[in-house]
XYZ file of C-alpha atoms in Angstrom:
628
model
C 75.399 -25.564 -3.761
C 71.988 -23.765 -2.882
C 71.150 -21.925 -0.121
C 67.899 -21.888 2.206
C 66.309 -18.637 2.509
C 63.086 -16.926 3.949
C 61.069 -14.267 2.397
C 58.451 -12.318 3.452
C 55.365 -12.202 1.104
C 55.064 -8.497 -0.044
C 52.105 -6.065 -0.567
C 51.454 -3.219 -3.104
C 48.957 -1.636 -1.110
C 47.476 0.898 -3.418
C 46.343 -2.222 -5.229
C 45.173 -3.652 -1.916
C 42.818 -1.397 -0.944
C 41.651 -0.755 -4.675
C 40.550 -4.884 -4.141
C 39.289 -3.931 -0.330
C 37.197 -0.854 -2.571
C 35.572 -2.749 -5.632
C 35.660 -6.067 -5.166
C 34.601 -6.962 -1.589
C 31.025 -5.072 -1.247
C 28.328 -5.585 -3.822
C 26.235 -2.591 -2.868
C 27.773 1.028 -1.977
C 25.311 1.484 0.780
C 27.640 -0.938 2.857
C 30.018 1.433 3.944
C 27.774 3.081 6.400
C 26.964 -0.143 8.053
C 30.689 -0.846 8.904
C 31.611 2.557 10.304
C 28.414 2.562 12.273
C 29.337 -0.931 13.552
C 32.696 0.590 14.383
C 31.531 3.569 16.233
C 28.832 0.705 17.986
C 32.115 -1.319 18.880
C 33.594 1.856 20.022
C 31.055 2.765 22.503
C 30.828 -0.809 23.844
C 34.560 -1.384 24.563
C 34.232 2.162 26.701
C 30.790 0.393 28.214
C 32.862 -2.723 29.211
C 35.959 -1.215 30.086
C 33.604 0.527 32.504
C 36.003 3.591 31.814
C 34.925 6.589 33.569
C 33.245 9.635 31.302
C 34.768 13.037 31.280
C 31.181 14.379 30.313
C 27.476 13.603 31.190
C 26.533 12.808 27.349
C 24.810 10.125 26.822
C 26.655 7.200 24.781
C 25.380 7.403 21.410
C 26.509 7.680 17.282
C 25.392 10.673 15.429
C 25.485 11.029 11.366
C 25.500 14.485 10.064
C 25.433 15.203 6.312
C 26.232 18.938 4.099
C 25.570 19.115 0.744
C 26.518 22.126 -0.278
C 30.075 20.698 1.209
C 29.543 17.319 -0.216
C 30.103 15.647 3.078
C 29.051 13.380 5.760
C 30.347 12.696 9.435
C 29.762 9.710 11.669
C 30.627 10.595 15.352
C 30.730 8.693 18.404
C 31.700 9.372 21.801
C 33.410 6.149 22.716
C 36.847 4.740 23.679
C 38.803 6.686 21.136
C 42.149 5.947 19.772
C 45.688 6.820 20.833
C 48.300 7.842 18.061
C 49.894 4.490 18.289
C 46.125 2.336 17.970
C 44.966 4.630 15.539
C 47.925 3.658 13.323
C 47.783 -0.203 14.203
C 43.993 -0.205 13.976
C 43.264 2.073 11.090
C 46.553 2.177 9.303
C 47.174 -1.339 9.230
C 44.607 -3.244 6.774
C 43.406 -6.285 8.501
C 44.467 -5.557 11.618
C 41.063 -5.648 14.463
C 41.084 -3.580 17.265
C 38.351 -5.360 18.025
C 39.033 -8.868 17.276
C 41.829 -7.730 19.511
C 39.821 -6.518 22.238
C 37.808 -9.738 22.138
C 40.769 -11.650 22.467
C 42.146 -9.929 25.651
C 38.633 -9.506 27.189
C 37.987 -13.546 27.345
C 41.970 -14.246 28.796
C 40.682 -12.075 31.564
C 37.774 -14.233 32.090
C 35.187 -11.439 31.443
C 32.364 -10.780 28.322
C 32.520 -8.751 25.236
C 29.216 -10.126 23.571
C 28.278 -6.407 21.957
C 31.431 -6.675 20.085
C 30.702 -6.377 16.035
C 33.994 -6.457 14.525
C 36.642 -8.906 13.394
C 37.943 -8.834 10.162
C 39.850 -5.423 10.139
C 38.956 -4.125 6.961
C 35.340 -2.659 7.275
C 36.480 1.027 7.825
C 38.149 0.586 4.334
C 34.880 0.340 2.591
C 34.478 4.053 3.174
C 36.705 4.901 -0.235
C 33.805 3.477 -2.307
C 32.354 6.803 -1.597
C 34.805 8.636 -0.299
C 37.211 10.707 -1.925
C 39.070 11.808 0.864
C 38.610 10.566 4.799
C 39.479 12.694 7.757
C 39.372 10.805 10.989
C 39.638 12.828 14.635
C 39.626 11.537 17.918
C 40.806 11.292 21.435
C 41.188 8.311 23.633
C 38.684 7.722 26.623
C 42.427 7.803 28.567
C 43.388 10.613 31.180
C 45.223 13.164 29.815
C 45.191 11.298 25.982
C 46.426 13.754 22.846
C 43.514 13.780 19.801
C 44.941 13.096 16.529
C 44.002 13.461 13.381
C 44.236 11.423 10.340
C 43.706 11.914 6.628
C 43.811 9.531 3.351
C 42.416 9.599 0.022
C 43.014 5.847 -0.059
C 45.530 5.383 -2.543
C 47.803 3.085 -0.523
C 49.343 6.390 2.055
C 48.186 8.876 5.189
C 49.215 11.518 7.322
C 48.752 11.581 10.828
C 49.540 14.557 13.455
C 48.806 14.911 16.960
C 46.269 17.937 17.449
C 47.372 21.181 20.221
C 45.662 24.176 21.159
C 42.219 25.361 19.803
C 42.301 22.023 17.674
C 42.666 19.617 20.104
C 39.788 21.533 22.442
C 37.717 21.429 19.942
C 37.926 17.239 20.098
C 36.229 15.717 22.978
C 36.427 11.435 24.207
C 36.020 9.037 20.951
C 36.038 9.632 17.555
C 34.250 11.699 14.490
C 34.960 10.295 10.539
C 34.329 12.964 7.871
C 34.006 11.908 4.885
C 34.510 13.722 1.596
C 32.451 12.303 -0.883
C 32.600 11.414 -4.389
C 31.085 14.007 -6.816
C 28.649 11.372 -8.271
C 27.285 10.308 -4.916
C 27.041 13.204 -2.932
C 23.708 13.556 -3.219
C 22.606 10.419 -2.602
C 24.292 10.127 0.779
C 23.823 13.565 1.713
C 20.166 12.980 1.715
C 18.506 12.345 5.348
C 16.006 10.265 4.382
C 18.343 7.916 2.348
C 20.484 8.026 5.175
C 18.067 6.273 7.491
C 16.480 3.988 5.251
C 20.026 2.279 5.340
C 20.410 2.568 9.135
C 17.064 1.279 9.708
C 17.883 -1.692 6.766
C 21.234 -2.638 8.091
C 21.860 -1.357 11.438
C 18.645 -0.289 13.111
C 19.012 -2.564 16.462
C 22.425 -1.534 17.788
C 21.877 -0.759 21.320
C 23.229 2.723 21.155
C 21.104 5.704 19.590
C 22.127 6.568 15.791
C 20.791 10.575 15.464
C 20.679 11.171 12.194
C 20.480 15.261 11.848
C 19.221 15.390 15.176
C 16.670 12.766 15.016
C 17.305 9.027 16.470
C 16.465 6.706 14.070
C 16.919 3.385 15.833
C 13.723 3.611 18.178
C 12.766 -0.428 17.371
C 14.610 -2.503 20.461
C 16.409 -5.725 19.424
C 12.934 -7.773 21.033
C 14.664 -10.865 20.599
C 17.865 -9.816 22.864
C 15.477 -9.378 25.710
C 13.922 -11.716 28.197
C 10.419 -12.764 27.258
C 8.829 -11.793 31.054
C 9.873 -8.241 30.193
C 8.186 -7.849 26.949
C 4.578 -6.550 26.874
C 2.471 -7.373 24.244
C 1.862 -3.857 22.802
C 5.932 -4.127 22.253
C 5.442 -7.307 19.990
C 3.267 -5.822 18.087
C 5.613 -2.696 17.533
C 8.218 -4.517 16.439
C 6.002 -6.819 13.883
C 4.617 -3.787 12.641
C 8.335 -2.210 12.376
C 9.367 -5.710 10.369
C 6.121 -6.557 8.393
C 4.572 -3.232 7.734
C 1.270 -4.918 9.103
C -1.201 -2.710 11.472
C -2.596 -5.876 12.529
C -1.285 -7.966 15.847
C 0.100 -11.225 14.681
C -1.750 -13.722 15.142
C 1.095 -15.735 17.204
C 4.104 -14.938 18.310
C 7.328 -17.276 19.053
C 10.148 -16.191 21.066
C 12.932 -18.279 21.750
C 16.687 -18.270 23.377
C 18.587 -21.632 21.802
C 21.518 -22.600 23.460
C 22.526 -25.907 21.758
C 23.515 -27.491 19.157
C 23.750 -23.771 17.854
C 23.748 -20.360 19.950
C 20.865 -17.549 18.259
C 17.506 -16.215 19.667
C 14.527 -15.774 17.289
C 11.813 -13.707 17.298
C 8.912 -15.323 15.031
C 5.250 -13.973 14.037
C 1.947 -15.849 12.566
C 0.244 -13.276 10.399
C -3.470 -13.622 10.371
C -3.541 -13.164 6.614
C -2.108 -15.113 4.158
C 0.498 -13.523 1.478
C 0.081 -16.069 -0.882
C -2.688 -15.439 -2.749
C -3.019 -17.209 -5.708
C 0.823 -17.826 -5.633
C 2.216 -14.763 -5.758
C 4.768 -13.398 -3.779
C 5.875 -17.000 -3.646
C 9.680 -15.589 -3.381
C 8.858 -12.926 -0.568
C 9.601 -15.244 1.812
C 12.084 -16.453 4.513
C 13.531 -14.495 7.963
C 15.752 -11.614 8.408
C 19.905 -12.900 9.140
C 21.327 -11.074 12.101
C 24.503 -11.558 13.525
C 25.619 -9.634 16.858
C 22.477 -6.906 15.746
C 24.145 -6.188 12.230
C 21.713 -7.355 9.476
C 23.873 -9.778 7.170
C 21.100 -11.212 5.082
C 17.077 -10.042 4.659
C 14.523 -12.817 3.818
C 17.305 -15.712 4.288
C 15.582 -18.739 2.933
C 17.771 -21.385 4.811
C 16.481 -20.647 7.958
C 13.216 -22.328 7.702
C 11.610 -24.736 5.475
C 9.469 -23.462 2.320
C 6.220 -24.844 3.873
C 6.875 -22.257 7.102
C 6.903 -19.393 4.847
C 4.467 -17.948 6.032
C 6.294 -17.249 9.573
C 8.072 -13.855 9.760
C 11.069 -12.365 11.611
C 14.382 -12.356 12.495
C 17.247 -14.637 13.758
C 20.387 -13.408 15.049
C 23.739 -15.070 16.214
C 27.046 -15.030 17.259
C 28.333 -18.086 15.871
C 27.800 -17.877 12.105
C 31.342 -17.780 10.139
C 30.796 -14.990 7.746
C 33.180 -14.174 4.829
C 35.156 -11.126 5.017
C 32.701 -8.871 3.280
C 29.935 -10.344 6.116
C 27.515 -10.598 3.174
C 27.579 -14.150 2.746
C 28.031 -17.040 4.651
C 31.142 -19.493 4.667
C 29.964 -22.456 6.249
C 26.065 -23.540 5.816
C 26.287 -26.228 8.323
C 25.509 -24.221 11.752
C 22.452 -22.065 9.139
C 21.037 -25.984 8.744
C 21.234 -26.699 12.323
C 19.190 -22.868 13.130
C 16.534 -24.654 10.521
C 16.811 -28.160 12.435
C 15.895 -26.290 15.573
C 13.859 -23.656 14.688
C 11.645 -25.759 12.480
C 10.921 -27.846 15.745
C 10.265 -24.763 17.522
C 7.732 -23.295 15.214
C 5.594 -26.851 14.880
C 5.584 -26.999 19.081
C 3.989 -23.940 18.818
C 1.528 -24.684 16.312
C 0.857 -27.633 18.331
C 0.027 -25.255 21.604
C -2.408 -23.080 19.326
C -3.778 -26.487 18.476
C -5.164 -26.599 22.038
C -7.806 -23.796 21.177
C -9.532 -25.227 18.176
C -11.215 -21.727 17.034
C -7.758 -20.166 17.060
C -6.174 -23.010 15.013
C -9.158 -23.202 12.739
C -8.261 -19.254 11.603
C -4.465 -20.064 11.189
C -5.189 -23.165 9.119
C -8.062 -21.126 7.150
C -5.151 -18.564 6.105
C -2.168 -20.900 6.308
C -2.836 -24.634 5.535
C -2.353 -24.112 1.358
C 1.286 -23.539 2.219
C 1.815 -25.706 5.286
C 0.427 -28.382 3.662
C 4.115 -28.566 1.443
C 5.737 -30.119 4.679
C 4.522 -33.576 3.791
C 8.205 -33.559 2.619
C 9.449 -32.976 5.626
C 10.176 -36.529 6.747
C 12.048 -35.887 9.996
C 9.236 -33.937 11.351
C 6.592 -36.002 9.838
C 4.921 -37.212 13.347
C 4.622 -33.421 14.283
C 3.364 -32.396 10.587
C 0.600 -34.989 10.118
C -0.564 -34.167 13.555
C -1.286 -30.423 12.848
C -2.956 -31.455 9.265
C -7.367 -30.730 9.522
C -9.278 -32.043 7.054
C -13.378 -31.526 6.646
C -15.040 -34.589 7.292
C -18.074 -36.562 6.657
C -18.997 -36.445 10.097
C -18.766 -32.709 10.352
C -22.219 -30.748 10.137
C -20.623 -28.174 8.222
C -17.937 -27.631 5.253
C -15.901 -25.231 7.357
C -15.969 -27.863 10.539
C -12.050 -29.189 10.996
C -10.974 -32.478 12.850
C -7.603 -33.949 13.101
C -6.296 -37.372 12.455
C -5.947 -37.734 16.332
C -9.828 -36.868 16.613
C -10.545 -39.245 13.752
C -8.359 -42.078 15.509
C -10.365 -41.615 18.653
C -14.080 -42.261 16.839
C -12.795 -45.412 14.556
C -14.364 -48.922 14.774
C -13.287 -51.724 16.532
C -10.461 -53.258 14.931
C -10.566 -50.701 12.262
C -6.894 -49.850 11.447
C -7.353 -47.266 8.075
C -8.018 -43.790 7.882
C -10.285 -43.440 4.854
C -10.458 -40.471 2.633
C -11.880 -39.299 -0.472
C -11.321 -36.280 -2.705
C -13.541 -33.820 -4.492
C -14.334 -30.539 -5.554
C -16.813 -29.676 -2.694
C -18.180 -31.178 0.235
C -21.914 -31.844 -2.006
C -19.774 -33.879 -4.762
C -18.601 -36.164 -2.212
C -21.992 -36.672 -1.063
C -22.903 -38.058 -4.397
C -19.967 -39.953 -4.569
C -21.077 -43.740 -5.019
C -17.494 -44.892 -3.523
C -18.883 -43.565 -0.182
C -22.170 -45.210 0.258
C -21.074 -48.258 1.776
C -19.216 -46.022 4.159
C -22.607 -44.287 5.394
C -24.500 -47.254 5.852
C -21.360 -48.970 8.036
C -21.233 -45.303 10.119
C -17.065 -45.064 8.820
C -16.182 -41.675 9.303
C -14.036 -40.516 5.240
C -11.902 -37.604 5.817
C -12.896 -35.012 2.661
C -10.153 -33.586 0.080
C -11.035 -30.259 -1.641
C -7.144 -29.404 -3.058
C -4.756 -31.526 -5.036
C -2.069 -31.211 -2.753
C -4.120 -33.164 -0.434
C -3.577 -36.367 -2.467
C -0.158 -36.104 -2.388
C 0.391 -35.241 1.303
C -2.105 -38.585 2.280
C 0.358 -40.600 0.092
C 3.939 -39.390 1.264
C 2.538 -40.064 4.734
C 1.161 -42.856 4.178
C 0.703 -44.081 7.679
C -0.049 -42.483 10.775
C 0.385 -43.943 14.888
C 0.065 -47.431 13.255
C -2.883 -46.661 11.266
C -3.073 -46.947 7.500
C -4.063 -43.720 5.006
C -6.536 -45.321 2.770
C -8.232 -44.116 -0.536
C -12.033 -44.694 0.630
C -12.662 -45.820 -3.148
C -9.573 -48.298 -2.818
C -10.871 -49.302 0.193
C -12.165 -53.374 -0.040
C -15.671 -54.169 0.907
C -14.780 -57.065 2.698
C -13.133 -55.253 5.238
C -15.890 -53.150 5.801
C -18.271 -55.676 5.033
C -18.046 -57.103 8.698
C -19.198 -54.018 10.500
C -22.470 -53.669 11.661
C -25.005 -51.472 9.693
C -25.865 -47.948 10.758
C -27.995 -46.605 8.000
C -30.896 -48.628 6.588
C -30.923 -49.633 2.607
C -32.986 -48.187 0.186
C -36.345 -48.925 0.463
C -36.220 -49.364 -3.145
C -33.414 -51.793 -3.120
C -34.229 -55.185 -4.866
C -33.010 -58.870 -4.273
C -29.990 -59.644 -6.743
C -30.869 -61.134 -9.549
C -30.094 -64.917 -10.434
C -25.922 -65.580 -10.920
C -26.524 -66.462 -14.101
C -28.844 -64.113 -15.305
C -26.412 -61.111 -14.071
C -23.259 -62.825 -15.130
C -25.010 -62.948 -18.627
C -25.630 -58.942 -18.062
C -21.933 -57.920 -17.100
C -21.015 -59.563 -20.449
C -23.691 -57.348 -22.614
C -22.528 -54.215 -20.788
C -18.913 -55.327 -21.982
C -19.656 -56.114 -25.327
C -21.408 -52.809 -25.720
C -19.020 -50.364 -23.767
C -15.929 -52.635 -25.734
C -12.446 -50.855 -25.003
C -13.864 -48.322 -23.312
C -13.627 -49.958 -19.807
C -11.454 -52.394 -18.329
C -13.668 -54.881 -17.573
C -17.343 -55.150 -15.931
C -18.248 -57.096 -12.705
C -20.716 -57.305 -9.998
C -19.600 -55.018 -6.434
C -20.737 -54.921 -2.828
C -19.479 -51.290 -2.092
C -22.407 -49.404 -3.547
C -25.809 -49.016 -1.356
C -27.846 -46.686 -3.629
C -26.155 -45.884 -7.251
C -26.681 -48.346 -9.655
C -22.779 -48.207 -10.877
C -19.658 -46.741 -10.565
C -15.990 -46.685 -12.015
C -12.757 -47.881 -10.378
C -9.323 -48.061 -11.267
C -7.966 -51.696 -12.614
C -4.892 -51.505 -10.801
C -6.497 -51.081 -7.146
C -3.794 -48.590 -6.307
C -4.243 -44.983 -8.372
C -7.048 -42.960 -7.261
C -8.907 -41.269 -9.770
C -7.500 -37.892 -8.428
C -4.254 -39.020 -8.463
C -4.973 -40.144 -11.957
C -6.204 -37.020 -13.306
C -3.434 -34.989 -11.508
C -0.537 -37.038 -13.105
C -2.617 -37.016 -16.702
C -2.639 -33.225 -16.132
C 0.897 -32.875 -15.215
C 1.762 -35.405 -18.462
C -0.750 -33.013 -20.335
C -2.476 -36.607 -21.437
C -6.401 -35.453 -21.910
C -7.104 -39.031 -22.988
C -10.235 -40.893 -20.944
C -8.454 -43.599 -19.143
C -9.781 -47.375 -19.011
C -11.682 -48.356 -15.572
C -13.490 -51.274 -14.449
C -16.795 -50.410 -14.371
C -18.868 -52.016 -11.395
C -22.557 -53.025 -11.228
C -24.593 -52.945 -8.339
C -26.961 -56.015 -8.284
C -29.011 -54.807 -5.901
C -30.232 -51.688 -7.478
C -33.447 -52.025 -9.028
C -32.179 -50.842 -12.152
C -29.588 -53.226 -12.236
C -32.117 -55.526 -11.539
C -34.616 -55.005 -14.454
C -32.051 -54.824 -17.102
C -30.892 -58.018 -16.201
C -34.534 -59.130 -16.748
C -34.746 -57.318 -19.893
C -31.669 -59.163 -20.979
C -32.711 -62.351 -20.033
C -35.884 -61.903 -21.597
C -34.525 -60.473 -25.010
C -30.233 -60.504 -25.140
C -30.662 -57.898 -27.939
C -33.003 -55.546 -26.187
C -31.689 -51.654 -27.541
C -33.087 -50.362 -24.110
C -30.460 -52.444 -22.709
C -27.493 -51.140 -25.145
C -29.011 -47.441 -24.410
C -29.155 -47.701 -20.649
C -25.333 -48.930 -20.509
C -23.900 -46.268 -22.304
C -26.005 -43.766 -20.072
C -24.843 -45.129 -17.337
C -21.500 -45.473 -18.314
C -21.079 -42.071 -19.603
C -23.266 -41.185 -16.211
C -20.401 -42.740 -14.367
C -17.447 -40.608 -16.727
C -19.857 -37.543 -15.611
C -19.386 -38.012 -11.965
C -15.363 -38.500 -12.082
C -14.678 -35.560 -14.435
C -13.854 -37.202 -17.966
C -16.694 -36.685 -19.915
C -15.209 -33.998 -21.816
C -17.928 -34.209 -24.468
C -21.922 -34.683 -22.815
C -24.076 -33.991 -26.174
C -24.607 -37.648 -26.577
C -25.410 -38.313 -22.743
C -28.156 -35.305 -23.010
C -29.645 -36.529 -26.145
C -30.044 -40.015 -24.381
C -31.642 -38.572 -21.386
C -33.563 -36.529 -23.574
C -35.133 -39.696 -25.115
C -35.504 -42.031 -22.191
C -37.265 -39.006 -20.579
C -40.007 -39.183 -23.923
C -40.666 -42.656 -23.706
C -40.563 -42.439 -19.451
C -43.202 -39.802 -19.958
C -45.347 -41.084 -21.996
C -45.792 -44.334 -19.487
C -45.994 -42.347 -16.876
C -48.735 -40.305 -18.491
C -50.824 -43.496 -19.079
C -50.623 -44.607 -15.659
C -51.956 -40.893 -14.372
């Protein structure tokens, strides 16, 4: 017959802490975070209890190092600890005086919100340094005994309550000294290593950290405060503090979220650009807070890649951290700080929108990286409105309109957005796929970058109006609109159907499998020819960027289009017609072929084209000279 019986699970606590010690923390520097966040903790729960001071000293944490003594003391003038807490708090691992505090502050109805600590095990990171710990201290209570306490960490303590000279010599809260490890004494011994980790980890505790009698914590927590209160001078302190940038920002966004996650954000625009020529791609992202206590700098879930460029901090209450707070445990709430923060950030883009020189400098400095959202596809409305684009009816290269502006000058019935890419705002001038567009007055957005092409298809569309390729474009939609711009004078009537027909079939004998096909067009005013893509989708940009990416250098087949009313068009049709073997003709259709390659970027090889020009110059010449 068996029997039932309970057991309690057991603990070999040497082994215990030697997990707490070198296996919870990654970096060493750690431990001075936690007992500052305990002595912050302390002097809050003395703040709230709204216990009444035996002294006039001011509430702060001091940090005093020796290194001829190989030591280092963190002090506070808090609450303090009774024998009995200082046994259930320190000497019990896991056990939270402050997750305990917490707990009986919100039964009673009342706030705790400076409160750091919950896990119970933070003060036990001191042994990664420490070889010996010596804790003293004296509750904040009338007529409360100090007591000391001393470890080396190796799973026991001693405890005694103080008399006498001792126990004068202890005033309200509580002072850890710390022997330290022979190896690492002089590293944290050393001031200025001392406050390069307060100012990393715990700079914007509320309470002054004097370290050797100098406060190091002089930056406010800015994004704790209410914004009416804040001066500008004070923002630019504290972007200065976080960015190491003399100059202002060039915007600033300050927010208090509520719902669907509690944190407050403080957010800069710098006026210059870090990513030049794509470095520094990785020093990126915004600087994890939670309750003041930096968890995680440069946290790359908080915003989206193409709002990189935005720096500062976030801090909350409600993150679940592990027990080391180092990492998070859940990533759900971090996704719903990007959700709302990421609208946040576009509204006020949108508001420096309003002043177009202001938004002109941001996008001048900012737009190769913002440009990346076109991925974002639940803030696509709000993206594509904040794109600028050059335009052909700008005056200049450096003029910017909108889609909205470009929506608001569009024909009658017109329902695309045309656009056309190119290396420069002169190579789109030449570019025959745009002359139809001049004479019918439709404004083509310009392209100078790659990724422009790909943002203009992932969009796609925009308030009911179609993103079109101006070279995809079809005449006959264009076709219908009244002419703004004149012909060229030197434009000829189109030669007879059959004596052009006749024509497009020489220039595809001679060109052969080098094009597609060759037919007559109606898109092109004033070049005599131009190429297009056979499959009246793939923009020659497009094309080249996938070939690139596919490292294919091959020239890719196009149809290559005739314009009938060009007089040059015109008289090789009559040279054909008069002689179908004419060499002029062969010469002039690989010129202008090759012409055509020129324009578009794939004539990787343009001996042949000079030597032609070369020769129809000679003969040119020498006509011309006879007429003279």
């Amino acid at each position: 017959m068996s029997t039932h019986a309970t057991y309690e699970f057991k603990a070999e606590i040497k082994q215990l802490l030697e997990i707490l010690v070198h296996s919870l923390y990654t970096d060493r520097e750690i431990f001075l975070r936690e007992l500052v966040s305990n002595a912050s903790d302390a002097l809050d729960k003395l703040r709230i209890t709204a216990a009444e001071a035996t002294d006039e000293a001011p509430l702060e944490i001091r940090i005093e190092a020796d290194k001829d003594k190989k030591t280092l003391a963190i002090s506070d003038n808090g609450i303090g600890m009774t024998e009995a807490e200082l046994v259930e708090n320190i000497g019990t691992i896991a056990h939270s005086g402050s997750a305990a505090f917490l707990k009986a502050m919100k039964e009673a109805g009342n706030s705790a919100d400076g409160i750091i600590g919950r896990f119970g095990v933070g003060f036990y990171s001191v042994y990664m340094v420490a070889q010996s710990v010596r804790i003293l201290t004296r509750s904040h209570r009338e007529g409360a005994t100090p007591v000391e306490w001393i470890s080396e960490g190796q799973g026991a303590y001693s405890i005694r309550e103080l008399s006498g000279e001792e126990a004068q010599a202890v005033g309200r809260g509580t002072r850890i000294e710390i022997s330290l490890k022979d190896d690492l004494a002089e590293q944290f011994t050393e001031a200025d290593t001392l406050r390069h980790i307060i100012r990393k980890h715990s700079n914007f505790l509320s309470f002054p950290i004097i370290v050797d009698g100098e406060r190091v914590n002089t930056v406010p927590a800015l994004w704790r405060e209410p914004k009416f209160q804040i001066t500008k001078e004070q923002y630019k302190e504290f972007y200065s503090f976080l960015t190491y940038d003399l100059d202002e920002p060039m915007d600033t966004l300050h927010v208090s979220v509520d719902a669907p996650v509690q944190f407050n954000a403080l957010c800069f625009i710098p006026k210059k650009s870090k990513d030049f020529m794509g470095f520094d791609r990785e020093d990126w992202g915004l600087d994890l807070y939670v309750r003041r206590v930096l968890i995680q700098r440069q946290n790359k879930d908080l915003i989206p890649q193409y709002l990189m460029f935005a720096r500062g901090v976030v801090d909350t209450e409600d993150l679940p951290l592990n027990i080391s707070r180092e990492t998070l445990q859940d990533n759900r709430l971090i996704r719903k700080i990007n959700t709302t923060l990421t609208k946040q950030i576009l509204s006020q883009l949108a508001k420096m929108a309003e002043d177009k020189d202001a938004y002109a400098t941001f996008w001048r400095e900012h737009s190769r990286v913002f440009k990346a959202g076109y991925m974002d596809f639940a803030n696509r409305e709000a993206f594509a409105a904040l794109l600028r684009f050059n335009s052909s009816s700008c005056e200049a290269a450096d003029e910017l309109v909108s889609l909205d502006e470009y929506i608001s000058r569009a024909k009658p019935d017109q329902k695309q957005v045309y656009f056309a890419f190119g290396p420069s705002r002169e190579a789109l001038k030449l570019n025959p796929h745009l002359e139809l567009f001049r004479k019918k007055g439709v404004e083509v957005l310009y392209l100078y970058e790659p990724i422009d092409e790909f943002v203009m298809d992932a969009l796609h569309t925009y308030k009911e109006f179609t993103l079109t390729p101006a070279e995809l474009a079809k005449p006959d939609d264009l076709a219908k609109l009244p002419d703004v711009e004149q012909a060229p004078e030197e434009a000829a009537a189109a030669p007879e159907k059959d004596s052009l027909e006749a024509l497009l079939v020489r220039f595809k004998d001679i060109l052969g499998d080098g094009v597609a096909d060759v037919r007559a067009t109606s898109r092109l005013t004033g070049s005599p020819c131009c190429l297009v893509n056979p499959d009246g989708h793939t923009t020659s940009s497009m094309d080249k960027i996938m070939r690139a990416m596919n490292h294919d250098a091959s020239v890719p087949k196009k149809v290559m289009e005739l314009n009938p009313t060009h007089p040059l068009v015109r008289n090789l049709a009559d040279l054909h017609q008069a002689d179908p073997q004419d060499p002029f003709v062969e010469q002039a259709a690989r010129q202008l072929f090759e012409s055509a390659l020129l324009l578009e970027g794939y004539l990787s090889d343009p001996h042949a084209l000079v030597g032609r020009v070369q020769d129809l110059l000679s003969k040119a010449s020498g006509w011309y000279a006879k007429s003279k």
